[in-house]
């Protein structure tokens, strides 16, 4: 009986049912100025995105954009000399998050599969 219960628990874990331990996806996107100067770091976990946007550039602000595909929802965070944290929920059916960091020297983007 113990092995049946263990098999059921492992099956639920493998299928990713709510309440099971699913790994969060981490990402980092930096402007051409470098990660020490302007960075966007975050995690996606169970439909929630938590980000830290850091700007240490004396020249320009950092604009971080988070575009959700296929819905086209865009969230934007702007930081000028400092750190901002934000948390937002992903819409149902989202399958990709495109993170863009724009600041000193231009923009850099990264696609995060969901």
JSON list of C-alpha atoms in Angstrom, two decimals:
[
{"chain": "A", "resi": 1, "resn": "UNK", "atom": "CA", "xyz": [0.00, 0.00, 0.00]},
{"chain": "A", "resi": 2, "resn": "UNK", "atom": "CA", "xyz": [2.88, 2.39, 0.79]},
{"chain": "A", "resi": 3, "resn": "UNK", "atom": "CA", "xyz": [4.30, 1.89, -2.71]},
{"chain": "A", "resi": 4, "resn": "UNK", "atom": "CA", "xyz": [0.91, 2.72, -4.27]},
{"chain": "A", "resi": 5, "resn": "UNK", "atom": "CA", "xyz": [0.69, 5.98, -2.31]},
{"chain": "A", "resi": 6, "resn": "UNK", "atom": "CA", "xyz": [4.29, 6.84, -3.23]},
{"chain": "A", "resi": 7, "resn": "UNK", "atom": "CA", "xyz": [3.61, 6.09, -6.92]},
{"chain": "A", "resi": 8, "resn": "UNK", "atom": "CA", "xyz": [0.53, 8.35, -6.87]},
{"chain": "A", "resi": 9, "resn": "UNK", "atom": "CA", "xyz": [2.50, 11.16, -5.22]},
{"chain": "A", "resi": 10, "resn": "UNK", "atom": "CA", "xyz": [5.33, 10.84, -7.75]},
{"chain": "A", "resi": 11, "resn": "UNK", "atom": "CA", "xyz": [2.82, 10.81, -10.61]},
{"chain": "A", "resi": 12, "resn": "UNK", "atom": "CA", "xyz": [1.25, 14.04, -9.35]},
{"chain": "A", "resi": 13, "resn": "UNK", "atom": "CA", "xyz": [4.70, 15.59, -9.06]},
{"chain": "A", "resi": 14, "resn": "UNK", "atom": "CA", "xyz": [5.65, 14.58, -12.59]},
{"chain": "A", "resi": 15, "resn": "UNK", "atom": "CA", "xyz": [2.43, 15.99, -14.04]},
{"chain": "A", "resi": 16, "resn": "UNK", "atom": "CA", "xyz": [2.89, 19.30, -12.23]},
{"chain": "A", "resi": 17, "resn": "UNK", "atom": "CA", "xyz": [-0.42, 19.37, -10.38]},
{"chain": "A", "resi": 18, "resn": "UNK", "atom": "CA", "xyz": [-1.01, 22.37, -8.08]},
{"chain": "A", "resi": 19, "resn": "UNK", "atom": "CA", "xyz": [0.67, 22.00, -4.74]},
{"chain": "A", "resi": 20, "resn": "UNK", "atom": "CA", "xyz": [3.57, 20.06, -6.18]},
{"chain": "A", "resi": 21, "resn": "UNK", "atom": "CA", "xyz": [7.14, 21.30, -6.44]},
{"chain": "A", "resi": 22, "resn": "UNK", "atom": "CA", "xyz": [7.60, 22.74, -9.93]},
{"chain": "A", "resi": 23, "resn": "UNK", "atom": "CA", "xyz": [10.83, 24.54, -10.75]},
{"chain": "A", "resi": 24, "resn": "UNK", "atom": "CA", "xyz": [10.65, 28.28, -11.30]},
{"chain": "A", "resi": 25, "resn": "UNK", "atom": "CA", "xyz": [12.19, 29.72, -14.48]},
{"chain": "A", "resi": 26, "resn": "UNK", "atom": "CA", "xyz": [14.79, 32.44, -13.92]},
{"chain": "A", "resi": 27, "resn": "UNK", "atom": "CA", "xyz": [15.93, 35.04, -16.42]},
{"chain": "A", "resi": 28, "resn": "UNK", "atom": "CA", "xyz": [18.32, 37.97, -16.71]},
{"chain": "A", "resi": 29, "resn": "UNK", "atom": "CA", "xyz": [18.45, 40.62, -19.43]},
{"chain": "A", "resi": 30, "resn": "UNK", "atom": "CA", "xyz": [20.97, 43.47, -19.47]},
{"chain": "A", "resi": 31, "resn": "UNK", "atom": "CA", "xyz": [21.46, 46.50, -21.66]},
{"chain": "A", "resi": 32, "resn": "UNK", "atom": "CA", "xyz": [24.60, 46.75, -23.81]},
{"chain": "A", "resi": 33, "resn": "UNK", "atom": "CA", "xyz": [26.11, 48.78, -20.92]},
{"chain": "A", "resi": 34, "resn": "UNK", "atom": "CA", "xyz": [26.40, 45.51, -18.96]},
{"chain": "A", "resi": 35, "resn": "UNK", "atom": "CA", "xyz": [24.65, 43.73, -16.11]},
{"chain": "A", "resi": 36, "resn": "UNK", "atom": "CA", "xyz": [26.53, 45.68, -13.45]},
{"chain": "A", "resi": 37, "resn": "UNK", "atom": "CA", "xyz": [25.07, 48.91, -14.85]},
{"chain": "A", "resi": 38, "resn": "UNK", "atom": "CA", "xyz": [21.52, 48.06, -16.02]},
{"chain": "A", "resi": 39, "resn": "UNK", "atom": "CA", "xyz": [19.79, 44.73, -15.47]},
{"chain": "A", "resi": 40, "resn": "UNK", "atom": "CA", "xyz": [16.40, 43.04, -15.38]},
{"chain": "A", "resi": 41, "resn": "UNK", "atom": "CA", "xyz": [16.30, 39.88, -13.28]},
{"chain": "A", "resi": 42, "resn": "UNK", "atom": "CA", "xyz": [13.30, 37.78, -12.51]},
{"chain": "A", "resi": 43, "resn": "UNK", "atom": "CA", "xyz": [11.52, 34.48, -12.10]},
{"chain": "A", "resi": 44, "resn": "UNK", "atom": "CA", "xyz": [8.37, 32.96, -13.51]},
{"chain": "A", "resi": 45, "resn": "UNK", "atom": "CA", "xyz": [6.62, 30.62, -11.12]},
{"chain": "A", "resi": 46, "resn": "UNK", "atom": "CA", "xyz": [3.07, 29.24, -11.35]},
{"chain": "A", "resi": 47, "resn": "UNK", "atom": "CA", "xyz": [1.78, 32.04, -13.56]},
{"chain": "A", "resi": 48, "resn": "UNK", "atom": "CA", "xyz": [3.41, 34.84, -11.60]},
{"chain": "A", "resi": 49, "resn": "UNK", "atom": "CA", "xyz": [6.36, 36.96, -12.73]},
{"chain": "A", "resi": 50, "resn": "UNK", "atom": "CA", "xyz": [8.54, 38.63, -10.07]},
{"chain": "A", "resi": 51, "resn": "UNK", "atom": "CA", "xyz": [11.19, 41.05, -11.33]},
{"chain": "A", "resi": 52, "resn": "UNK", "atom": "CA", "xyz": [13.94, 43.31, -10.04]},
{"chain": "A", "resi": 53, "resn": "UNK", "atom": "CA", "xyz": [14.91, 46.17, -12.36]},
{"chain": "A", "resi": 54, "resn": "UNK", "atom": "CA", "xyz": [18.22, 47.85, -11.47]},
{"chain": "A", "resi": 55, "resn": "UNK", "atom": "CA", "xyz": [19.70, 51.03, -12.99]},
{"chain": "A", "resi": 56, "resn": "UNK", "atom": "CA", "xyz": [23.14, 52.29, -11.97]},
{"chain": "A", "resi": 57, "resn": "UNK", "atom": "CA", "xyz": [23.81, 54.33, -15.10]},
{"chain": "A", "resi": 58, "resn": "UNK", "atom": "CA", "xyz": [24.56, 58.02, -14.56]},
{"chain": "A", "resi": 59, "resn": "UNK", "atom": "CA", "xyz": [23.59, 58.67, -18.19]},
{"chain": "A", "resi": 60, "resn": "UNK", "atom": "CA", "xyz": [20.19, 57.10, -18.88]},
{"chain": "A", "resi": 61, "resn": "UNK", "atom": "CA", "xyz": [17.19, 55.43, -17.27]},
{"chain": "A", "resi": 62, "resn": "UNK", "atom": "CA", "xyz": [16.38, 51.74, -17.76]},
{"chain": "A", "resi": 63, "resn": "UNK", "atom": "CA", "xyz": [13.08, 50.74, -19.33]},
{"chain": "A", "resi": 64, "resn": "UNK", "atom": "CA", "xyz": [12.08, 47.10, -18.88]},
{"chain": "A", "resi": 65, "resn": "UNK", "atom": "CA", "xyz": [9.24, 45.73, -21.02]},
{"chain": "A", "resi": 66, "resn": "UNK", "atom": "CA", "xyz": [7.51, 42.40, -20.50]},
{"chain": "A", "resi": 67, "resn": "UNK", "atom": "CA", "xyz": [5.43, 41.26, -23.49]},
{"chain": "A", "resi": 68, "resn": "UNK", "atom": "CA", "xyz": [3.25, 38.17, -23.18]},
{"chain": "A", "resi": 69, "resn": "UNK", "atom": "CA", "xyz": [2.58, 36.03, -26.23]},
{"chain": "A", "resi": 70, "resn": "UNK", "atom": "CA", "xyz": [0.16, 35.26, -27.78]},
{"chain": "A", "resi": 71, "resn": "UNK", "atom": "CA", "xyz": [-2.08, 37.71, -25.88]},
{"chain": "A", "resi": 72, "resn": "UNK", "atom": "CA", "xyz": [0.04, 40.81, -26.56]},
{"chain": "A", "resi": 73, "resn": "UNK", "atom": "CA", "xyz": [-0.19, 42.12, -22.97]},
{"chain": "A", "resi": 74, "resn": "UNK", "atom": "CA", "xyz": [2.73, 44.47, -22.18]},
{"chain": "A", "resi": 75, "resn": "UNK", "atom": "CA", "xyz": [3.93, 45.55, -18.74]},
{"chain": "A", "resi": 76, "resn": "UNK", "atom": "CA", "xyz": [6.58, 48.25, -18.41]},
{"chain": "A", "resi": 77, "resn": "UNK", "atom": "CA", "xyz": [8.84, 49.28, -15.52]},
{"chain": "A", "resi": 78, "resn": "UNK", "atom": "CA", "xyz": [11.05, 52.40, -15.70]},
{"chain": "A", "resi": 79, "resn": "UNK", "atom": "CA", "xyz": [13.91, 53.00, -13.27]},
{"chain": "A", "resi": 80, "resn": "UNK", "atom": "CA", "xyz": [16.25, 56.01, -13.14]},
{"chain": "A", "resi": 81, "resn": "UNK", "atom": "CA", "xyz": [19.15, 55.51, -10.71]},
{"chain": "A", "resi": 82, "resn": "UNK", "atom": "CA", "xyz": [17.76, 52.89, -8.38]},
{"chain": "A", "resi": 83, "resn": "UNK", "atom": "CA", "xyz": [15.98, 49.56, -7.99]},
{"chain": "A", "resi": 84, "resn": "UNK", "atom": "CA", "xyz": [12.31, 48.69, -8.50]},
{"chain": "A", "resi": 85, "resn": "UNK", "atom": "CA", "xyz": [10.58, 45.42, -7.86]},
{"chain": "A", "resi": 86, "resn": "UNK", "atom": "CA", "xyz": [7.34, 44.34, -9.48]},
{"chain": "A", "resi": 87, "resn": "UNK", "atom": "CA", "xyz": [5.09, 41.29, -9.50]},
{"chain": "A", "resi": 88, "resn": "UNK", "atom": "CA", "xyz": [2.44, 40.55, -12.10]},
{"chain": "A", "resi": 89, "resn": "UNK", "atom": "CA", "xyz": [0.27, 37.62, -13.15]},
{"chain": "A", "resi": 90, "resn": "UNK", "atom": "CA", "xyz": [0.40, 36.03, -16.56]},
{"chain": "A", "resi": 91, "resn": "UNK", "atom": "CA", "xyz": [-2.85, 35.63, -18.51]},
{"chain": "A", "resi": 92, "resn": "UNK", "atom": "CA", "xyz": [-4.21, 32.12, -18.98]},
{"chain": "A", "resi": 93, "resn": "UNK", "atom": "CA", "xyz": [-2.82, 30.52, -22.12]},
{"chain": "A", "resi": 94, "resn": "UNK", "atom": "CA", "xyz": [0.42, 32.52, -22.17]},
{"chain": "A", "resi": 95, "resn": "UNK", "atom": "CA", "xyz": [3.22, 30.50, -23.72]},
{"chain": "A", "resi": 96, "resn": "UNK", "atom": "CA", "xyz": [6.05, 33.02, -24.03]},
{"chain": "A", "resi": 97, "resn": "UNK", "atom": "CA", "xyz": [7.36, 36.06, -22.17]},
{"chain": "A", "resi": 98, "resn": "UNK", "atom": "CA", "xyz": [9.61, 38.47, -24.09]},
{"chain": "A", "resi": 99, "resn": "UNK", "atom": "CA", "xyz": [11.75, 40.58, -21.74]},
{"chain": "A", "resi": 100, "resn": "UNK", "atom": "CA", "xyz": [13.38, 43.71, -23.16]},
{"chain": "A", "resi": 101, "resn": "UNK", "atom": "CA", "xyz": [15.86, 45.99, -21.38]},
{"chain": "A", "resi": 102, "resn": "UNK", "atom": "CA", "xyz": [16.43, 49.42, -22.98]},
{"chain": "A", "resi": 103, "resn": "UNK", "atom": "CA", "xyz": [18.92, 51.96, -21.67]},
{"chain": "A", "resi": 104, "resn": "UNK", "atom": "CA", "xyz": [22.54, 52.94, -22.19]},
{"chain": "A", "resi": 105, "resn": "UNK", "atom": "CA", "xyz": [23.65, 51.79, -25.62]},
{"chain": "A", "resi": 106, "resn": "UNK", "atom": "CA", "xyz": [20.33, 50.39, -26.85]},
{"chain": "A", "resi": 107, "resn": "UNK", "atom": "CA", "xyz": [18.06, 47.44, -26.17]},
{"chain": "A", "resi": 108, "resn": "UNK", "atom": "CA", "xyz": [18.48, 43.73, -25.51]},
{"chain": "A", "resi": 109, "resn": "UNK", "atom": "CA", "xyz": [15.66, 41.15, -25.55]},
{"chain": "A", "resi": 110, "resn": "UNK", "atom": "CA", "xyz": [15.28, 37.60, -24.36]},
{"chain": "A", "resi": 111, "resn": "UNK", "atom": "CA", "xyz": [12.45, 35.14, -24.92]},
{"chain": "A", "resi": 112, "resn": "UNK", "atom": "CA", "xyz": [11.38, 33.07, -21.91]},
{"chain": "A", "resi": 113, "resn": "UNK", "atom": "CA", "xyz": [9.27, 29.99, -22.75]},
{"chain": "A", "resi": 114, "resn": "UNK", "atom": "CA", "xyz": [6.45, 29.38, -20.28]}
]
